[in-house]
Amino acid sequence: MEHSKKTKYSSGDRKDSPADGGAVLNGHFDGMVKRPAVASPAAEPGSHRATSSVMESWKEERTRSLEDNEMSLPSLAAAYTTILRGLGEDPQRQGLLKTPWRAATAMQFFTKGYQEKIIDVLNDAIFDEDHDEMVIVKDIDMFSMCEHHLVPIFGRVHIGYLPNKRVLGLSKLARIVEIYSRRLQVQERLTKQIAVAITEALQPTGVGVVVEATHMCMVMRGVQKMNSKTVTSTMLGVFREDPKTRDEFLTLIRS
Amino acid sequence: MNSHCNGKVGETAVEEFHCNNGFSDLIIDTKKSAVVHRKHETSRKEAEDESRLPALEAAYTSILRNLGEDTDRDGLLRTPLRAAKAIQFLTKGYHETIDDILNNAIFDEDHDEMVIVKDIDVFSLCEHHLVPFFGKVHIGYIPNKKVVGLSKLARIVEIFSRRLQVQERLTKQIAMGICEALQPKGVAVVVEAAHMCMVMRGVQKMNSRTVTSTMLGVYLEDPKTREEFLALAMRA
């Protein structure tokens, strides 16, 4: 898909706008999640227009390149210098001399999820396997940035899915987490994006994602509650419909 | 600036500490009295915070755009303002001085045994990457006829931690602040923190912790006193 500076910022004019009018936020279709048809044995849910548009946007999204990073570094550094002055600090003192550049590079690293596409990460690691028992990868460390305060969020992600003849390389689950977490995020959206990406890649019988995180915006400022954690979950397919499957998943991630 | 008045203070009890350090870029005239020393200049006045917000907001808007985000989307509409206020809060130590918070809470008490306040949660910003680091501070001191309200120790931690910091300097500034306020027989400060700049980026070592300590006065000279503090404060 062609990528120009103009379309980088206006995420609403994609050629594959979803039918239900959901906005394309955070580089990924974020409208109503269409659950894959549970009874359908076919790999491609092509009959539903909105779902196929989700498929396309999932395969083709990319908002930033390495060249973009290089070119935006000076303006980022200038913005950080302004911030240092605005806080009453002296940007010329020894400890702060190169801070604008370091902070700019750090921030680009914390949002490197915008540079990556799911399709690049997953392309070869989907295998046909006659396995239909639950697969769980738990305690995946996750680091994100709160999009409201630009302050870190960190915690753990637990993913479980029931394969439908296709399994995924295990580290690819962690890579999906990385792509979506290294962005300006809201925990609810992060959880859903991970679940939807796995659903679209594998068309499994069901997916469950639980994210448990600490928000520095609540701990370091504002209400300042040190020990609070936020837990969000997304259950799709048989995980949503069958309470016993969901129970099994939740029990296994807890132990 | 993130400096704390240092150099030799004119009180005899404190002179024994040899608490010279070269952290400050300001040269303090050591002939001034200790009282004047403690009223060190704040680099930011609280009243100025409002007037500085627009510049900070503009800087954050620029940052969001340069990261490739769409500043008109719903979740980001007021983010520059929120982020500007957040970072002002996280650096509010710049407009606080020791005197403001300590003024009335020093009491004459005939106590000369160790006083320890431990497990004080500390949150600061790494001055190199502008990314948080956080952990716990353990403070111990041996009073010399003057004790301080216990929460004031935590407030001293707040003043110095809510700044752009380096963990070594933070530890030293806390120790020096207590030293100058109370002139105790000894001060010990241990800071144990996790640095997000190491955990979230760079080497990405999840479980690493950095521990720094400053021992002044009798804690520096007498190993047994130091051991007692470490045994009591660092006990799990």
XYZ file of C-alpha atoms in Angstrom:
491
model
C 0.000 0.000 0.000
C 1.372 3.384 -0.895
C 2.579 5.439 2.004
C 2.876 9.206 1.891
C 3.353 11.829 4.546
C -0.192 13.078 4.110
C -1.910 9.799 4.700
C 0.318 9.182 7.688
C -1.702 11.566 9.796
C -5.204 11.178 8.476
C -6.078 7.655 9.272
C -9.712 8.045 8.291
C -9.421 8.043 4.512
C -8.325 4.527 3.947
C -9.638 2.830 0.838
C -11.046 0.043 2.909
C -13.171 1.979 5.362
C -15.268 -0.371 7.440
C -18.946 -0.665 6.665
C -20.129 0.087 10.156
C -18.371 3.453 10.285
C -15.907 2.545 13.004
C -12.941 4.904 12.916
C -9.510 3.597 12.005
C -7.711 4.463 15.190
C -4.232 3.792 16.328
C -3.309 2.439 12.905
C -5.698 -0.476 13.137
C -9.334 -0.930 12.430
C -11.005 -0.379 15.739
C -14.682 -0.657 15.015
C -16.900 -3.448 16.180
C -15.018 -6.665 16.313
C -16.564 -9.198 13.978
C -16.257 -12.572 15.563
C -15.194 -15.281 13.146
C -18.093 -17.611 12.316
C -17.620 -20.476 14.745
C -19.163 -23.139 12.558
C -17.295 -22.155 9.440
C -14.565 -24.600 8.490
C -13.201 -22.393 5.727
C -10.123 -20.326 6.334
C -11.317 -17.188 4.592
C -14.355 -15.400 6.050
C -14.690 -13.624 2.780
C -18.450 -13.332 2.666
C -18.696 -10.565 5.233
C -17.537 -7.302 3.718
C -16.554 -5.630 6.964
C -14.516 -8.600 8.070
C -12.660 -8.783 4.780
C -11.908 -5.104 5.032
C -10.542 -5.778 8.492
C -8.419 -8.518 6.967
C -7.005 -6.117 4.402
C -6.279 -3.373 6.870
C -4.614 -5.851 9.182
C -2.394 -7.101 6.404
C -1.366 -3.719 5.091
C -1.166 -1.258 7.939
C 2.057 0.613 8.454
C 2.331 4.239 9.473
C 6.011 4.880 9.989
C 9.306 3.863 8.429
C 12.918 4.044 9.542
C 13.457 6.995 7.218
C 10.551 8.800 8.877
C 12.253 8.217 12.207
C 15.492 9.752 10.999
C 13.782 12.753 9.529
C 11.629 13.526 12.523
C 14.449 13.197 15.050
C 15.566 16.876 14.930
C 12.036 18.193 15.512
C 11.509 15.715 18.323
C 14.763 16.814 19.926
C 13.768 20.471 19.564
C 10.428 19.738 21.234
C 12.200 18.051 24.132
C 14.544 20.995 24.528
C 11.482 23.246 24.799
C 10.073 20.946 27.433
C 13.265 21.041 29.482
C 13.249 24.838 29.422
C 9.552 24.961 30.212
C 10.197 22.887 33.337
C 12.749 25.377 34.618
C 15.771 23.227 33.876
C 18.957 24.343 32.146
C 19.394 22.311 28.927
C 23.052 23.300 28.844
C 24.073 21.594 32.042
C 26.198 18.545 31.636
C 23.628 15.898 32.512
C 21.060 17.351 30.092
C 23.238 18.209 27.101
C 22.238 15.241 24.945
C 18.979 14.484 26.720
C 16.710 15.837 23.943
C 18.238 13.360 21.485
C 18.183 10.483 23.928
C 14.598 11.210 24.939
C 13.548 11.501 21.279
C 15.142 8.183 20.383
C 13.644 6.586 23.473
C 10.168 7.829 22.552
C 10.576 6.510 19.026
C 11.520 3.155 20.525
C 8.467 3.194 22.785
C 6.273 3.728 19.713
C 8.065 1.376 17.349
C 4.878 -0.631 17.007
C 3.850 1.910 14.385
C 6.687 0.754 12.164
C 5.784 -2.885 12.077
C 3.148 -4.867 10.290
C 1.579 -8.051 11.587
C 2.028 -9.681 8.219
C 5.803 -9.265 8.356
C 5.988 -10.836 11.749
C 3.693 -13.765 11.074
C 4.204 -14.663 7.464
C 6.039 -17.907 7.797
C 5.183 -19.127 11.227
C 1.692 -20.510 10.671
C 1.728 -24.269 10.565
C -0.883 -26.859 9.759
C -1.188 -29.077 12.768
C -3.957 -31.424 13.735
C -4.280 -29.975 17.218
C -7.458 -28.774 18.767
C -6.575 -28.378 22.414
C -5.980 -25.071 24.124
C -2.612 -23.395 23.646
C -1.646 -20.795 26.243
C 1.318 -18.450 26.397
C 1.255 -16.541 29.674
C 3.264 -13.949 31.600
C 4.390 -12.092 28.507
C 5.937 -8.854 29.807
C 4.332 -5.882 28.164
C 5.388 -2.222 28.069
C 3.233 0.461 26.575
C 2.621 4.218 26.758
C -0.592 5.756 28.038
C -1.988 7.868 25.197
C -3.529 10.339 27.614
C -0.484 11.294 29.665
C 2.460 9.871 27.697
C 3.599 7.943 30.764
C 4.505 4.207 30.783
C 2.136 1.315 31.334
C 3.630 -2.078 32.054
C 2.388 -5.474 32.993
C 1.729 -8.941 31.677
C -0.305 -10.437 28.885
C -1.780 -13.946 28.902
C -2.952 -15.381 25.594
C -4.845 -18.567 24.930
C -6.337 -19.915 21.730
C -8.008 -23.070 20.447
C -6.460 -23.889 17.075
C -8.579 -24.865 14.115
C -6.045 -26.930 12.195
C -3.547 -24.066 12.206
C -1.090 -23.223 14.956
C 1.185 -20.238 15.324
C 4.843 -20.106 16.296
C 4.776 -19.343 20.010
C 7.095 -16.390 19.935
C 4.854 -14.826 17.320
C 2.213 -14.353 19.991
C 4.745 -12.318 21.954
C 5.653 -10.398 18.801
C 2.011 -9.527 18.227
C 1.928 -8.202 21.776
C 5.019 -6.115 21.038
C 3.610 -4.579 17.885
C 0.448 -3.382 19.575
C 1.903 -2.478 22.933
C 4.753 -0.322 21.627
C 2.280 2.445 20.734
C 0.274 5.168 22.400
C -2.392 2.953 23.849
C -5.417 2.488 25.978
C -5.397 -0.872 27.741
C -8.838 -1.856 26.479
C -7.860 -1.264 22.884
C -4.560 -3.086 23.259
C -6.317 -6.188 24.539
C -8.792 -6.187 21.691
C -6.170 -5.570 19.019
C -4.117 -8.535 20.158
C -7.162 -10.791 20.115
C -8.334 -9.592 16.716
C -4.891 -10.005 15.160
C -4.652 -13.607 16.306
C -8.180 -14.274 15.104
C -7.456 -12.888 11.676
C -4.142 -14.651 11.311
C -5.282 -18.120 12.299
C -9.068 -18.217 12.251
C -8.976 -20.322 15.406
C -11.994 -21.715 17.175
C -11.520 -19.163 19.909
C -9.079 -16.667 21.403
C -8.743 -15.324 24.938
C -6.458 -12.443 25.916
C -6.006 -11.103 29.442
C -3.873 -8.015 30.131
C -2.916 -7.096 33.663
C -1.018 -3.827 33.974
C 0.129 -1.030 36.236
C -0.442 2.486 34.955
C 2.221 4.961 35.978
C -0.275 7.764 35.365
C -2.195 6.414 38.375
C 0.825 5.502 40.454
C 3.180 8.450 39.973
C 0.575 11.210 39.720
C -3.128 11.822 40.066
C -4.644 9.459 42.628
C -1.219 7.931 43.434
C -2.350 4.443 44.273
C 0.829 2.387 44.385
C -0.561 -1.098 44.234
C -3.452 -0.740 41.851
C -3.564 -2.932 38.756
C -5.925 -2.787 35.812
C -7.118 -6.048 34.273
C -8.833 -6.229 30.874
C -9.793 -9.222 28.818
C -11.139 -10.088 25.398
C -12.805 -13.455 24.733
C -13.637 -14.393 21.180
C -15.254 -17.412 19.624
C -15.680 -20.434 21.819
C -13.979 -18.652 24.716
C -16.883 -16.240 24.773
C -19.642 -18.743 24.181
C -18.567 -21.656 26.313
C -18.087 -20.842 30.003
C -16.191 -24.036 30.641
C -13.526 -23.211 28.076
C -13.201 -19.744 29.514
C -12.908 -21.168 33.008
C -10.186 -23.547 31.945
C -8.247 -20.705 30.369
C -8.608 -18.439 33.386
C -7.605 -21.192 35.780
C -4.526 -22.110 33.802
C -3.256 -18.562 33.582
C -3.734 -18.022 37.260
C -1.667 -20.946 38.481
C 18.579 23.807 38.525
C 18.749 20.449 40.128
C 21.343 21.671 42.568
C 21.363 21.718 46.277
C 23.371 24.100 48.307
C 26.397 22.268 49.510
C 29.904 22.942 50.500
C 30.945 23.431 54.089
C 28.132 24.621 56.292
C 29.160 26.767 59.228
C 27.854 24.584 62.062
C 30.438 22.589 63.974
C 28.417 19.401 64.104
C 28.054 19.362 60.356
C 31.671 20.234 59.655
C 32.691 16.845 60.949
C 30.815 15.243 58.094
C 33.061 16.579 55.368
C 30.002 16.722 53.234
C 31.708 18.368 50.335
C 30.486 17.347 46.981
C 30.719 18.875 43.604
C 27.183 18.397 42.421
C 26.147 21.979 42.330
C 26.976 24.262 39.484
C 26.443 27.200 41.807
C 29.388 28.303 43.899
C 28.048 29.005 47.351
C 29.813 31.530 49.517
C 30.699 29.390 52.513
C 30.909 32.353 54.813
C 27.164 32.699 54.702
C 25.252 31.280 57.603
C 23.581 27.924 57.511
C 20.169 29.536 57.586
C 20.856 31.391 54.367
C 22.246 28.208 52.840
C 19.026 26.359 53.435
C 16.982 28.986 51.690
C 18.397 27.965 48.360
C 16.817 29.346 45.268
C 14.122 27.364 43.572
C 14.465 27.343 39.843
C 10.751 27.370 39.239
C 7.961 29.185 40.977
C 4.655 27.461 41.321
C 2.858 30.537 40.019
C 4.769 30.303 36.759
C 3.553 26.815 35.967
C 0.310 28.020 34.361
C 2.097 30.447 32.111
C 4.493 27.799 30.915
C 1.780 25.358 29.917
C 1.191 26.600 26.343
C 4.816 26.141 25.357
C 4.838 22.647 26.844
C 1.577 21.799 25.099
C 2.946 22.931 21.762
C 6.049 20.818 22.307
C 3.943 17.738 23.054
C 1.748 18.308 20.024
C 4.889 18.423 17.929
C 6.136 15.218 19.506
C 2.880 13.375 18.794
C 2.925 14.446 15.169
C 6.542 13.518 14.706
C 5.856 10.050 16.079
C 3.383 9.525 13.264
C 0.222 9.821 15.347
C -2.921 11.675 14.380
C -3.389 14.484 16.891
C -7.031 14.907 15.912
C -8.133 11.491 16.928
C -10.382 11.240 19.925
C -7.922 9.737 22.386
C -5.219 12.312 21.663
C -7.244 15.520 21.494
C -6.300 16.779 24.952
C -3.189 14.699 25.420
C -0.723 17.609 24.972
C -2.373 19.453 27.865
C -2.565 16.366 30.057
C 1.016 15.362 29.296
C 2.245 18.910 30.006
C 0.469 18.978 33.373
C 1.704 15.466 34.132
C 5.311 16.335 33.544
C 4.952 19.519 35.569
C 3.637 17.407 38.412
C 6.456 14.908 38.022
C 8.974 17.751 38.328
C 7.250 19.731 41.069
C 10.255 19.295 43.318
C 11.806 22.272 41.579
C 9.530 24.710 43.350
C 9.833 23.334 46.830
C 12.521 24.050 49.390
C 13.490 22.201 52.545
C 12.602 25.204 54.661
C 9.050 25.336 53.405
C 8.281 21.863 54.544
C 10.370 21.596 57.675
C 9.802 24.902 59.343
C 7.869 23.805 62.354
C 8.421 20.107 62.635
C 11.801 19.995 64.376
C 11.458 19.104 68.041
C 13.903 19.091 70.908
C 13.998 15.567 72.205
C 16.577 13.905 74.362
C 16.892 10.925 72.076
C 20.112 9.653 70.660
C 19.210 6.257 69.301
C 18.795 5.442 65.649
C 15.557 6.474 63.933
C 14.727 4.683 60.690
C 11.942 5.333 58.199
C 12.012 2.660 55.541
C 10.155 1.573 52.413
C 9.347 5.112 51.322
C 8.072 4.787 47.740
C 10.029 7.053 45.454
C 9.241 8.092 41.866
C 11.581 10.141 39.764
C 12.461 10.901 36.150
C 15.745 9.844 34.585
C 17.387 13.022 33.340
C 18.985 11.239 30.436
C 15.905 9.733 28.803
C 13.008 11.480 30.563
C 11.644 8.068 31.532
C 10.548 7.175 35.085
C 12.528 5.276 37.653
C 10.966 4.205 40.899
C 11.638 2.191 43.970
C 12.108 2.538 47.703
C 14.136 4.758 49.983
C 15.312 3.791 53.457
C 16.466 6.607 55.718
C 18.146 6.382 59.086
C 19.559 9.089 61.323
C 20.911 9.452 64.847
C 19.490 12.626 66.363
C 21.604 15.147 68.197
C 18.958 16.530 70.521
C 16.684 17.404 67.611
C 14.242 15.022 65.988
C 12.155 15.705 62.936
C 8.521 14.849 62.232
C 8.631 11.463 60.505
C 6.606 12.409 57.477
C 9.057 15.224 56.869
C 11.654 12.667 55.891
C 9.271 11.413 53.214
C 8.614 15.001 52.146
C 12.327 15.608 51.755
C 12.414 12.545 49.500
C 9.562 14.017 47.474
C 11.289 17.359 46.977
C 14.392 15.809 45.517
C 12.825 12.935 43.667
C 10.224 14.963 41.769
C 12.922 16.336 39.472
C 15.048 15.258 36.529
C 17.475 13.107 38.431
C 20.349 10.717 38.525
C 19.958 8.124 41.279
C 23.370 8.864 42.774
C 22.604 12.546 43.087
C 19.152 11.910 44.490
C 20.576 9.774 47.280
C 23.161 12.365 48.175
C 20.713 15.252 48.097
C 18.332 13.493 50.467
C 21.167 12.837 52.894
C 22.454 16.387 52.661
C 18.979 17.821 53.110
C 18.465 15.946 56.369
C 21.996 16.750 57.449
C 21.511 20.465 57.049
C 18.059 20.571 58.554
C 18.875 18.672 61.736
C 22.605 18.554 62.197
C 22.312 14.976 63.451
C 25.155 12.730 64.503
C 24.796 10.699 61.350
C 22.554 10.148 58.342
C 22.203 7.060 56.151
C 20.151 6.878 52.966
C 19.713 3.841 50.731
C 17.782 4.037 47.450
C 16.822 0.908 45.534
C 15.117 1.545 42.215
C 14.118 0.048 38.891
C 14.978 2.214 35.903
C 12.458 2.070 33.076
C 15.168 3.261 30.693
C 16.854 -0.094 31.302
C 13.689 -2.164 31.517
C 11.555 -0.776 28.689
C 14.339 -0.013 26.225
C 18.067 -0.427 25.711
C 19.260 -3.604 27.398
C 15.699 -4.523 28.482
C 16.554 -6.296 31.697
C 13.246 -6.690 33.494
C 14.422 -7.532 36.960
C 17.477 -5.366 37.397
C 17.583 -2.935 40.312
C 20.045 -0.171 41.076
C 21.044 0.398 44.702
C 22.851 3.537 45.877
C 23.649 4.684 49.364
C 25.040 7.681 51.196
C 26.492 7.389 54.707
C 27.348 10.543 56.624
C 28.783 11.232 60.054
C 28.815 8.338 62.458
C 27.384 5.987 59.822
C 30.469 6.598 57.740
C 32.945 6.304 60.572
C 31.535 3.460 62.608
C 30.989 0.182 60.774
C 28.822 -1.245 63.528
C 26.354 1.612 63.313
C 26.199 1.190 59.572
C 25.616 -2.551 59.978
C 22.800 -1.957 62.413
C 21.098 0.411 59.984
C 21.480 -1.955 57.061
C 20.215 -4.917 59.075
C 17.131 -3.045 60.244
C 16.300 -1.206 57.045
C 17.041 -3.837 54.453
C 15.406 -6.705 56.263
C 12.858 -8.302 53.993
